[in-house]
Amino acid sequence: QKEVEQDPGPLSVPEGAIVSLNCTYSNSAFQYFMWYRQYSRKGPELLMYTYSSGNKEDGRFTAQVDKSSKYISLFIRDSQPSDSATYLCATKGTGANNLFFGTGTRLTVIP
Amino acid sequence: GAVVSQHPSRVICKSGTSVKIECRSLDFQATTMFWYRQFPKQSLMLMATSNEGSKATYEQGVEKDKFLINHASLTLSTLTVTSAHPEDSSFYICSAARLAGHYLGHEQYFGPGTRLTVT
């Protein structure tokens, strides 16, 4: 079983739509949860991170973690064409540097 | 701050030759650097973890004699793909870890990647 599972998509939405991206993970020891955005032929950039369960909001982006179900979500409100990218979820345990990535979901926001 | 560069961005080489990829943290010192590879439409796969001044730790299934990693300084790590074959063609991405100053601990900053094509 992979440490992190993510639907690869692709996902296409019209501009202004609410986007929901999701991952599941298997190891209950994971405590840190990250979302990275990767544009084509570029390295990933950290978008948001959360610790343990709960929500975190940053502008149009909301990250949500439910540790009871081992479920990670990223919501994008009022999506823009510039949001078109691949979004990767990642997790790690306490004191660890190694990240476990999902496969990434390719998102296209259509103007 | 926290910029990581990689060189070259693209390289095409013939089968059997060796290719060196450099990863530099430009404005911070990174005690740990990571090397990943990414196949099309797949996630990043950790190849090895590199600590300055010590031997790299390779993930299971990664040949250490084929993928030579050197971490000579706190700002530079190199990955050499030796005797490259077409199946080594991939997108290689490095990251450098820096103490984030918050509960995330060390935060990884990724380079822009190097696309290797072996013909």
Coordinates of N, CA and C in Angstrom, one line a residue:
Chain A
Q1 N 0.8 -1.2 0.0 CA 0.0 0.0 0.0 C 0.9 1.2 0.0
K2 N 0.6 2.2 -0.9 CA 1.3 3.4 -0.9 C 1.1 4.2 0.3
E3 N 2.1 5.0 0.8 CA 1.9 5.9 1.9 C 0.8 6.9 1.7
V4 N 0.8 7.5 0.5 CA -0.2 8.5 0.2 C -0.8 8.2 -1.2
E5 N -2.1 8.3 -1.2 CA -2.9 8.0 -2.4 C -3.6 9.3 -2.9
Q6 N -3.5 9.6 -4.2 CA -4.1 10.8 -4.7 C -4.6 10.5 -6.1
D7 N -5.8 11.0 -6.4 CA -6.4 10.8 -7.7 C -5.7 11.7 -8.7
P8 N -5.1 11.1 -9.7 CA -4.3 11.9 -10.6 C -5.0 12.9 -11.5
G9 N -6.4 12.7 -11.6 CA -7.2 13.5 -12.5 C -7.0 13.0 -13.9
P10 N -7.0 13.9 -14.9 CA -7.0 15.4 -14.8 C -8.4 15.9 -14.4
L11 N -8.3 17.1 -13.8 CA -9.5 17.8 -13.4 C -9.6 19.1 -14.1
S12 N -10.8 19.4 -14.8 CA -11.0 20.6 -15.5 C -12.2 21.3 -14.9
V13 N -12.1 22.6 -14.6 CA -13.2 23.3 -14.0 C -13.2 24.7 -14.7
P14 N -14.4 25.3 -14.7 CA -14.5 26.7 -15.3 C -14.0 27.7 -14.3
E15 N -13.5 28.8 -14.8 CA -13.0 29.9 -13.9 C -14.1 30.3 -12.9
G16 N -13.7 30.5 -11.7 CA -14.6 30.8 -10.6 C -15.2 29.7 -9.8
A17 N -15.0 28.5 -10.3 CA -15.5 27.3 -9.6 C -14.7 27.0 -8.3
I18 N -15.3 26.3 -7.4 CA -14.6 25.8 -6.2 C -14.0 24.4 -6.6
V19 N -12.7 24.3 -6.3 CA -12.0 23.1 -6.6 C -11.7 22.3 -5.3
S20 N -11.9 21.0 -5.3 CA -11.6 20.2 -4.2 C -10.6 19.1 -4.6
L21 N -9.5 19.1 -3.9 CA -8.5 18.1 -4.2 C -8.3 17.3 -2.9
N22 N -8.1 16.0 -3.1 CA -8.1 15.1 -1.9 C -6.9 14.1 -2.0
C23 N -6.5 13.7 -0.8 CA -5.6 12.6 -0.7 C -6.0 11.8 0.6
T24 N -5.5 10.5 0.5 CA -5.6 9.7 1.7 C -4.2 9.2 2.1
Y25 N -4.0 8.9 3.3 CA -2.7 8.4 3.7 C -2.9 7.2 4.6
S26 N -1.8 6.4 4.8 CA -2.0 5.1 5.5 C -1.3 5.1 6.9
N27 N -0.3 5.9 7.1 CA 0.4 5.9 8.3 C -0.1 6.9 9.4
S28 N -0.6 6.4 10.5 CA -1.2 7.3 11.5 C -0.1 8.1 12.2
A29 N 1.2 7.8 12.0 CA 2.3 8.5 12.6 C 2.5 9.9 11.8
F30 N 2.0 10.0 10.6 CA 2.2 11.3 9.9 C 1.5 12.4 10.7
Q31 N 2.2 13.5 10.9 CA 1.7 14.6 11.6 C 1.6 15.9 10.8
Y32 N 2.5 15.9 9.8 CA 2.5 17.2 9.0 C 2.0 16.9 7.6
F33 N 1.2 17.9 7.1 CA 0.6 17.7 5.8 C 0.8 18.9 5.0
M34 N 1.2 18.7 3.8 CA 1.6 19.8 2.9 C 0.9 19.7 1.6
W35 N 0.7 20.8 1.0 CA 0.2 20.9 -0.4 C 1.3 21.6 -1.2
Y36 N 1.7 21.0 -2.3 CA 2.7 21.7 -3.2 C 2.0 21.9 -4.6
R37 N 2.4 23.0 -5.2 CA 1.9 23.3 -6.5 C 3.1 23.2 -7.5
Q38 N 2.9 22.5 -8.6 CA 4.0 22.3 -9.5 C 3.5 22.7 -10.9
Y39 N 4.1 23.7 -11.5 CA 3.8 24.1 -12.8 C 4.6 23.2 -13.8
S40 N 4.2 23.1 -15.0 CA 4.8 22.2 -16.0 C 6.3 22.5 -16.1
R41 N 7.0 21.4 -16.0 CA 8.5 21.5 -16.1 C 9.2 22.3 -15.1
K42 N 8.6 22.5 -13.9 CA 9.1 23.2 -12.8 C 9.2 22.4 -11.6
G43 N 10.0 22.8 -10.6 CA 9.9 22.1 -9.3 C 8.7 22.5 -8.5
P44 N 8.3 21.6 -7.5 CA 7.2 21.9 -6.7 C 7.5 23.1 -5.8
E45 N 6.4 23.9 -5.5 CA 6.6 25.0 -4.5 C 5.5 24.8 -3.4
L46 N 5.9 25.0 -2.2 CA 5.1 24.8 -1.1 C 3.9 25.8 -1.1
L47 N 2.7 25.3 -1.0 CA 1.5 26.1 -1.0 C 1.0 26.3 0.4
M48 N 0.8 25.3 1.1 CA 0.3 25.3 2.4 C 0.7 24.1 3.2
Y49 N 0.8 24.3 4.5 CA 1.1 23.1 5.4 C 0.2 23.2 6.6
T50 N -0.1 22.1 7.2 CA -0.9 22.0 8.4 C -0.3 20.9 9.3
Y51 N -0.6 21.1 10.6 CA -0.1 20.1 11.6 C -1.3 19.4 12.2
S52 N -1.3 18.1 12.3 CA -2.4 17.3 12.9 C -3.7 17.7 12.2
S53 N -4.8 17.5 12.9 CA -6.1 17.8 12.3 C -6.5 19.2 12.3
G54 N -7.4 19.5 11.5 CA -7.9 20.9 11.5 C -7.9 21.6 10.1
N55 N -8.3 22.8 10.1 CA -8.3 23.6 8.9 C -7.3 24.7 8.9
K56 N -6.9 25.1 7.7 CA -6.0 26.3 7.6 C -6.4 27.0 6.4
E57 N -6.6 28.3 6.5 CA -7.0 29.1 5.4 C -5.9 30.1 5.0
D58 N -5.7 30.3 3.7 CA -4.8 31.3 3.2 C -5.3 31.9 1.9
G59 N -6.0 33.0 2.0 CA -6.6 33.6 0.8 C -7.7 32.7 0.3
R60 N -7.5 32.3 -1.0 CA -8.5 31.5 -1.7 C -8.3 30.0 -1.4
F61 N -7.3 29.7 -0.6 CA -6.9 28.3 -0.4 C -7.2 27.9 1.0
T62 N -7.8 26.7 1.2 CA -8.1 26.1 2.5 C -7.6 24.7 2.5
A63 N -6.8 24.4 3.5 CA -6.3 23.0 3.7 C -7.0 22.4 4.9
Q64 N -7.4 21.1 4.7 CA -8.1 20.5 5.7 C -7.6 19.1 6.0
V65 N -7.4 18.7 7.3 CA -6.9 17.4 7.6 C -7.9 16.7 8.6
D66 N -8.2 15.5 8.3 CA -9.1 14.7 9.2 C -8.2 13.5 9.5
K67 N -7.6 13.5 10.7 CA -6.7 12.4 11.0 C -7.5 11.1 11.3
S68 N -8.8 11.3 11.7 CA -9.5 10.1 12.1 C -9.8 9.2 10.9
S69 N -9.9 9.9 9.7 CA -10.2 9.1 8.5 C -8.9 9.1 7.6
K70 N -7.9 9.8 8.0 CA -6.6 9.9 7.2 C -6.9 10.5 5.9
Y71 N -7.5 11.6 5.9 CA -8.0 12.3 4.7 C -7.5 13.7 4.7
I72 N -6.9 14.1 3.5 CA -6.3 15.5 3.4 C -7.1 16.1 2.2
S73 N -7.4 17.4 2.4 CA -8.1 18.1 1.3 C -7.5 19.5 1.1
L74 N -7.6 19.9 -0.1 CA -7.3 21.3 -0.4 C -8.4 21.9 -1.2
F75 N -9.0 23.0 -0.8 CA -10.0 23.7 -1.5 C -9.5 25.0 -2.1
I76 N -9.9 25.2 -3.3 CA -9.5 26.5 -4.0 C -10.8 27.2 -4.3
R77 N -11.0 28.4 -3.8 CA -12.2 29.1 -4.1 C -11.9 30.1 -5.2
D78 N -13.0 30.4 -6.0 CA -12.9 31.4 -7.1 C -11.6 31.1 -7.9
S79 N -11.6 29.9 -8.4 CA -10.4 29.4 -9.2 C -10.1 30.3 -10.4
Q80 N -8.8 30.4 -10.6 CA -8.4 31.3 -11.7 C -7.5 30.4 -12.7
P81 N -7.5 30.9 -14.0 CA -6.6 30.1 -14.9 C -5.2 30.0 -14.4
S82 N -4.7 30.9 -13.7 CA -3.3 30.8 -13.2 C -3.2 29.7 -12.1
D83 N -4.3 29.2 -11.6 CA -4.2 28.1 -10.7 C -4.0 26.7 -11.4
S84 N -4.0 26.8 -12.7 CA -3.8 25.6 -13.5 C -2.4 25.0 -13.3
A85 N -2.3 23.9 -12.7 CA -1.0 23.3 -12.3 C -1.3 21.9 -11.8
T86 N -0.2 21.2 -11.4 CA -0.4 19.9 -10.7 C -0.2 20.2 -9.2
Y87 N -1.2 19.6 -8.5 CA -1.1 19.8 -7.0 C -0.8 18.5 -6.4
L88 N 0.3 18.5 -5.5 CA 0.7 17.3 -4.9 C 0.5 17.5 -3.4
C89 N -0.1 16.5 -2.8 CA -0.1 16.4 -1.3 C 1.1 15.7 -0.8
A90 N 1.5 16.0 0.4 CA 2.7 15.3 1.0 C 2.5 15.3 2.5
T91 N 3.2 14.3 3.1 CA 3.1 14.2 4.5 C 4.5 13.8 5.1
K92 N 4.6 14.0 6.4 CA 5.8 13.5 7.0 C 5.5 13.3 8.5
G93 N 6.4 12.6 9.2 CA 6.2 12.3 10.6 C 7.0 13.3 11.4
T94 N 6.8 13.3 12.7 CA 7.5 14.2 13.6 C 9.0 13.9 13.6
G95 N 9.8 15.0 13.4 CA 11.2 14.8 13.5 C 11.8 14.3 12.2
A96 N 11.0 14.0 11.2 CA 11.5 13.4 10.0 C 11.6 14.5 8.9
N97 N 12.6 14.3 8.0 CA 12.7 15.2 6.9 C 12.1 14.6 5.7
N98 N 12.0 13.3 5.6 CA 11.5 12.7 4.4 C 10.0 13.0 4.1
L99 N 9.7 13.4 2.9 CA 8.3 13.6 2.6 C 7.8 12.5 1.7
F100 N 6.6 12.2 1.9 CA 5.9 11.1 1.1 C 4.8 11.9 0.3
F101 N 5.0 11.8 -1.0 CA 4.1 12.5 -1.9 C 3.0 11.7 -2.5
G102 N 1.9 12.3 -2.8 CA 0.9 11.7 -3.6 C 1.3 11.8 -5.1
T103 N 0.6 11.2 -6.0 CA 0.9 11.3 -7.4 C 0.7 12.6 -8.1
G104 N -0.1 13.5 -7.4 CA -0.4 14.8 -8.0 C -1.7 14.7 -8.8
T105 N -2.5 15.8 -8.7 CA -3.7 16.0 -9.5 C -3.5 17.2 -10.4
R106 N -3.6 16.9 -11.7 CA -3.5 17.9 -12.7 C -4.8 18.7 -12.8
L107 N -4.7 20.0 -12.5 CA -5.9 20.9 -12.6 C -5.8 21.9 -13.7
T108 N -6.9 22.0 -14.5 CA -6.9 23.0 -15.5 C -8.2 23.9 -15.2
V109 N -8.0 25.2 -15.1 CA -9.1 26.1 -14.9 C -9.3 26.8 -16.2
I110 N -10.5 26.6 -16.8 CA -10.8 27.1 -18.1 C -11.4 28.5 -18.0
P111 N -10.8 29.5 -18.8 CA -11.3 30.9 -18.7 C -12.7 31.0 -19.2
Chain B
G1 N 13.8 34.8 0.0 CA 14.9 33.9 0.2 C 14.5 32.4 0.0
A2 N 15.4 31.5 0.2 CA 15.2 30.0 0.1 C 15.1 29.7 -1.4
V3 N 16.1 30.0 -2.2 CA 16.1 29.7 -3.6 C 17.1 28.5 -3.8
V4 N 16.6 27.6 -4.6 CA 17.4 26.4 -5.0 C 17.5 26.4 -6.5
S5 N 18.7 26.3 -7.0 CA 18.9 26.2 -8.4 C 19.4 24.8 -8.8
Q6 N 19.2 24.5 -10.0 CA 19.7 23.2 -10.6 C 20.3 23.5 -12.0
H7 N 21.4 22.8 -12.2 CA 22.0 23.0 -13.5 C 22.5 21.6 -14.0
P8 N 22.3 21.3 -15.3 CA 21.6 22.0 -16.3 C 20.1 21.8 -16.1
S9 N 19.3 22.6 -16.8 CA 17.8 22.4 -16.8 C 17.4 21.3 -17.7
R10 N 18.1 21.1 -18.8 CA 17.9 20.0 -19.7 C 19.2 19.5 -20.2
V11 N 19.2 18.2 -20.4 CA 20.4 17.6 -20.9 C 20.0 16.3 -21.8
I12 N 20.7 16.2 -22.9 CA 20.5 15.1 -23.8 C 21.9 14.4 -23.9
C13 N 21.9 13.1 -23.6 CA 23.2 12.4 -23.7 C 23.0 11.1 -24.4
K14 N 24.1 10.6 -24.8 CA 24.1 9.3 -25.5 C 24.2 8.2 -24.4
S15 N 23.6 7.0 -24.8 CA 23.6 5.9 -23.9 C 25.1 5.5 -23.6
G16 N 25.3 5.2 -22.3 CA 26.7 4.8 -21.9 C 27.5 5.9 -21.3
T17 N 27.1 7.1 -21.5 CA 27.8 8.3 -21.0 C 27.3 8.6 -19.6
S18 N 28.1 9.5 -18.9 CA 27.7 10.0 -17.6 C 27.3 11.4 -17.6
V19 N 26.4 11.7 -16.7 CA 25.8 13.1 -16.7 C 25.8 13.6 -15.2
K20 N 26.3 14.8 -15.0 CA 26.3 15.4 -13.7 C 25.3 16.5 -13.6
I21 N 24.5 16.4 -12.5 CA 23.5 17.5 -12.2 C 23.9 18.1 -10.9
E22 N 23.9 19.5 -10.9 CA 24.2 20.2 -9.7 C 23.0 20.8 -9.1
C23 N 23.0 20.8 -7.8 CA 21.9 21.4 -7.0 C 22.5 22.4 -6.0
R24 N 22.1 23.6 -6.0 CA 22.7 24.6 -5.2 C 21.6 25.4 -4.4
S25 N 21.8 25.6 -3.1 CA 21.0 26.5 -2.3 C 21.7 27.8 -2.4
L26 N 21.0 28.8 -2.9 CA 21.6 30.1 -3.3 C 21.7 31.0 -2.1
D27 N 20.8 31.0 -1.2 CA 20.8 32.0 -0.1 C 20.6 31.4 1.3
F28 N 20.9 30.1 1.4 CA 20.9 29.5 2.7 C 21.7 28.3 2.7
Q29 N 22.1 27.8 3.9 CA 22.9 26.6 4.0 C 22.0 25.5 4.3
A30 N 22.2 24.4 3.6 CA 21.3 23.2 3.7 C 22.1 22.1 4.2
T31 N 21.9 21.6 5.4 CA 22.6 20.5 5.9 C 22.1 19.2 5.2
T32 N 20.9 19.2 4.7 CA 20.4 18.0 4.0 C 19.8 18.4 2.7
M33 N 20.1 17.6 1.7 CA 19.5 17.8 0.4 C 19.0 16.4 -0.1
F34 N 17.9 16.5 -0.8 CA 17.2 15.3 -1.3 C 17.3 15.3 -2.8
W35 N 17.3 14.1 -3.4 CA 17.2 13.9 -4.8 C 16.0 13.0 -5.1
Y36 N 15.2 13.5 -6.1 CA 14.0 12.9 -6.5 C 14.0 12.6 -8.0
R37 N 13.2 11.7 -8.4 CA 13.0 11.6 -9.9 C 11.5 11.5 -10.1
Q38 N 11.1 12.0 -11.2 CA 9.6 12.1 -11.5 C 9.4 11.7 -12.9
F39 N 8.6 10.6 -13.1 CA 8.2 10.2 -14.4 C 6.9 10.9 -14.8
P40 N 6.7 11.0 -16.1 CA 5.5 11.7 -16.5 C 4.2 11.2 -15.8
K41 N 3.4 12.2 -15.3 CA 2.2 11.9 -14.7 C 2.3 11.0 -13.4
Q42 N 3.5 11.0 -12.9 CA 3.7 10.3 -11.6 C 4.3 11.2 -10.6
S43 N 4.3 10.7 -9.3 CA 4.7 11.6 -8.2 C 6.2 11.6 -8.1
L44 N 6.7 12.5 -7.3 CA 8.1 12.5 -7.0 C 8.5 11.2 -6.2
M45 N 9.6 10.6 -6.6 CA 10.0 9.4 -6.0 C 11.4 9.7 -5.3
L46 N 11.5 9.6 -4.0 CA 12.8 9.9 -3.4 C 13.8 8.9 -3.8
M47 N 15.0 9.4 -4.2 CA 16.0 8.5 -4.6 C 17.0 8.4 -3.4
A48 N 17.4 9.5 -2.9 CA 18.4 9.5 -1.8 C 18.4 10.8 -1.0
T49 N 18.9 10.6 0.2 CA 19.0 11.8 1.1 C 20.5 12.0 1.3
S50 N 20.9 13.3 1.2 CA 22.3 13.6 1.2 C 22.6 14.6 2.3
N51 N 23.5 14.2 3.2 CA 23.9 15.1 4.3 C 25.3 15.6 4.0
E52 N 25.6 16.8 4.3 CA 26.9 17.4 4.0 C 28.0 16.7 4.7
G53 N 29.0 16.3 4.0 CA 30.2 15.6 4.6 C 30.0 14.2 4.9
S54 N 28.9 13.6 4.5 CA 28.7 12.2 4.8 C 28.1 11.5 3.6
K55 N 28.1 10.2 3.6 CA 27.6 9.4 2.5 C 26.1 9.5 2.4
A56 N 25.6 9.5 1.2 CA 24.2 9.6 1.0 C 23.5 8.3 1.4
T57 N 22.3 8.5 1.8 CA 21.4 7.3 2.1 C 20.5 7.1 1.0
Y58 N 20.5 5.9 0.3 CA 19.7 5.6 -0.8 C 18.5 4.9 -0.5
E59 N 17.4 5.2 -1.2 CA 16.2 4.4 -1.0 C 16.3 3.1 -1.6
Q60 N 15.4 2.2 -1.1 CA 15.5 0.8 -1.6 C 15.2 0.8 -3.1
G61 N 16.0 0.0 -3.8 CA 15.8 -0.1 -5.3 C 16.6 0.9 -6.1
V62 N 17.3 1.9 -5.4 CA 18.1 2.8 -6.1 C 19.6 2.4 -6.1
E63 N 20.2 2.2 -7.3 CA 21.5 1.8 -7.3 C 22.5 2.9 -6.9
K64 N 23.2 2.7 -5.8 CA 24.2 3.7 -5.4 C 25.4 3.9 -6.3
D65 N 25.7 2.8 -7.0 CA 26.8 2.9 -7.9 C 26.5 3.5 -9.3
K66 N 25.2 3.6 -9.5 CA 24.7 4.2 -10.8 C 24.4 5.7 -10.6
F67 N 23.9 6.0 -9.4 CA 23.5 7.4 -9.1 C 24.4 7.8 -8.0
L68 N 25.5 8.5 -8.4 CA 26.5 8.9 -7.4 C 26.1 10.3 -6.9
I69 N 26.1 10.4 -5.6 CA 25.7 11.7 -5.0 C 26.9 12.2 -4.1
N70 N 27.2 13.4 -4.3 CA 28.3 14.1 -3.6 C 27.7 15.4 -3.0
H71 N 27.9 15.5 -1.7 CA 27.4 16.7 -1.0 C 28.6 17.4 -0.3
A72 N 29.4 18.1 -1.1 CA 30.7 18.6 -0.7 C 30.6 19.8 0.2
S73 N 29.5 20.6 0.1 CA 29.4 21.8 1.0 C 28.0 22.0 1.4
L74 N 27.7 22.9 2.2 CA 26.4 23.2 2.7 C 25.5 23.8 1.7
T75 N 26.0 24.1 0.5 CA 25.2 24.8 -0.5 C 25.2 24.0 -1.9
L76 N 25.9 22.9 -1.9 CA 26.1 22.2 -3.2 C 26.0 20.7 -3.0
S77 N 25.1 20.1 -3.8 CA 25.1 18.6 -3.9 C 25.0 18.3 -5.4
T78 N 25.7 17.2 -5.8 CA 25.7 16.8 -7.2 C 25.2 15.4 -7.3
L79 N 24.5 15.1 -8.4 CA 24.0 13.8 -8.7 C 24.6 13.4 -10.1
T80 N 25.4 12.3 -10.1 CA 26.0 11.9 -11.4 C 25.3 10.6 -11.8
V81 N 24.7 10.6 -12.9 CA 24.1 9.4 -13.5 C 25.2 8.7 -14.3
T82 N 25.7 7.6 -13.9 CA 26.8 6.9 -14.6 C 26.2 5.9 -15.6
S83 N 26.9 5.8 -16.7 CA 26.5 4.8 -17.8 C 25.0 4.9 -18.0
A84 N 24.6 6.1 -18.4 CA 23.2 6.3 -18.6 C 22.6 5.4 -19.7
H85 N 21.3 5.0 -19.4 CA 20.6 4.3 -20.4 C 19.2 5.0 -20.6
P86 N 18.6 4.6 -21.7 CA 17.3 5.3 -22.0 C 16.3 5.2 -20.9
E87 N 16.3 4.2 -20.1 CA 15.3 4.1 -19.0 C 15.7 5.0 -17.9
D88 N 16.8 5.6 -17.9 CA 17.2 6.6 -16.9 C 16.6 8.0 -17.3
S89 N 16.0 8.1 -18.5 CA 15.4 9.4 -18.9 C 14.3 9.7 -18.0
S90 N 14.4 10.9 -17.4 CA 13.4 11.3 -16.4 C 13.6 12.8 -16.0
F91 N 12.8 13.2 -15.1 CA 12.9 14.6 -14.6 C 13.5 14.4 -13.2
Y92 N 14.6 15.0 -13.0 CA 15.3 14.8 -11.7 C 15.2 16.2 -10.9
I93 N 14.7 16.1 -9.7 CA 14.5 17.3 -8.9 C 15.2 17.1 -7.6
C94 N 15.9 18.2 -7.2 CA 16.6 18.2 -5.9 C 15.8 19.1 -5.0
S95 N 16.0 18.9 -3.7 CA 15.4 19.8 -2.7 C 16.5 20.0 -1.6
A96 N 16.4 21.2 -1.0 CA 17.3 21.5 0.1 C 16.5 21.8 1.3
A97 N 16.9 21.3 2.5 CA 16.1 21.5 3.7 C 16.7 22.6 4.5
R98 N 15.8 23.4 5.0 CA 16.2 24.5 5.9 C 15.3 24.5 7.1
L99 N 15.9 24.8 8.2 CA 15.1 24.9 9.4 C 14.0 26.0 9.2
A100 N 12.8 25.7 9.4 CA 11.7 26.6 9.0 C 11.4 27.6 10.0
G101 N 11.7 27.3 11.3 CA 11.4 28.3 12.3 C 10.0 28.2 12.8
H102 N 9.3 27.2 12.4 CA 7.9 26.9 12.9 C 7.8 25.4 13.1
Y103 N 6.6 25.0 13.4 CA 6.5 23.6 13.8 C 6.7 22.6 12.7
L104 N 6.8 23.1 11.5 CA 7.1 22.1 10.4 C 8.5 21.6 10.5
G105 N 9.3 22.3 11.3 CA 10.7 21.8 11.5 C 11.5 22.2 10.3
H106 N 12.0 21.2 9.6 CA 12.7 21.5 8.3 C 11.8 21.6 7.2
E107 N 11.9 22.6 6.4 CA 11.1 22.8 5.2 C 12.0 22.6 4.0
Q108 N 11.4 21.8 3.0 CA 12.2 21.5 1.8 C 11.8 22.5 0.7
Y109 N 12.9 23.1 0.1 CA 12.7 24.0 -1.0 C 13.2 23.2 -2.3
F110 N 12.4 23.2 -3.3 CA 12.8 22.4 -4.5 C 13.4 23.2 -5.6
G111 N 14.3 22.6 -6.3 CA 14.9 23.2 -7.4 C 14.0 23.1 -8.6
P112 N 14.3 23.7 -9.7 CA 13.4 23.7 -10.9 C 13.4 22.4 -11.7
G113 N 14.3 21.5 -11.3 CA 14.4 20.2 -12.0 C 15.3 20.2 -13.2
T114 N 15.7 19.0 -13.5 CA 16.6 18.7 -14.7 C 16.0 17.6 -15.5
R115 N 15.7 17.9 -16.8 CA 15.1 16.9 -17.6 C 16.2 16.2 -18.4
L116 N 16.4 14.9 -18.1 CA 17.4 14.1 -18.7 C 16.8 13.2 -19.8
T117 N 17.4 13.3 -21.0 CA 17.0 12.4 -22.1 C 18.2 11.6 -22.5
V118 N 18.1 10.3 -22.5 CA 19.2 9.5 -22.9 C 18.8 8.8 -24.2
T119 N 19.6 9.0 -25.2 CA 19.3 8.5 -26.5 C 20.1 7.2 -26.9

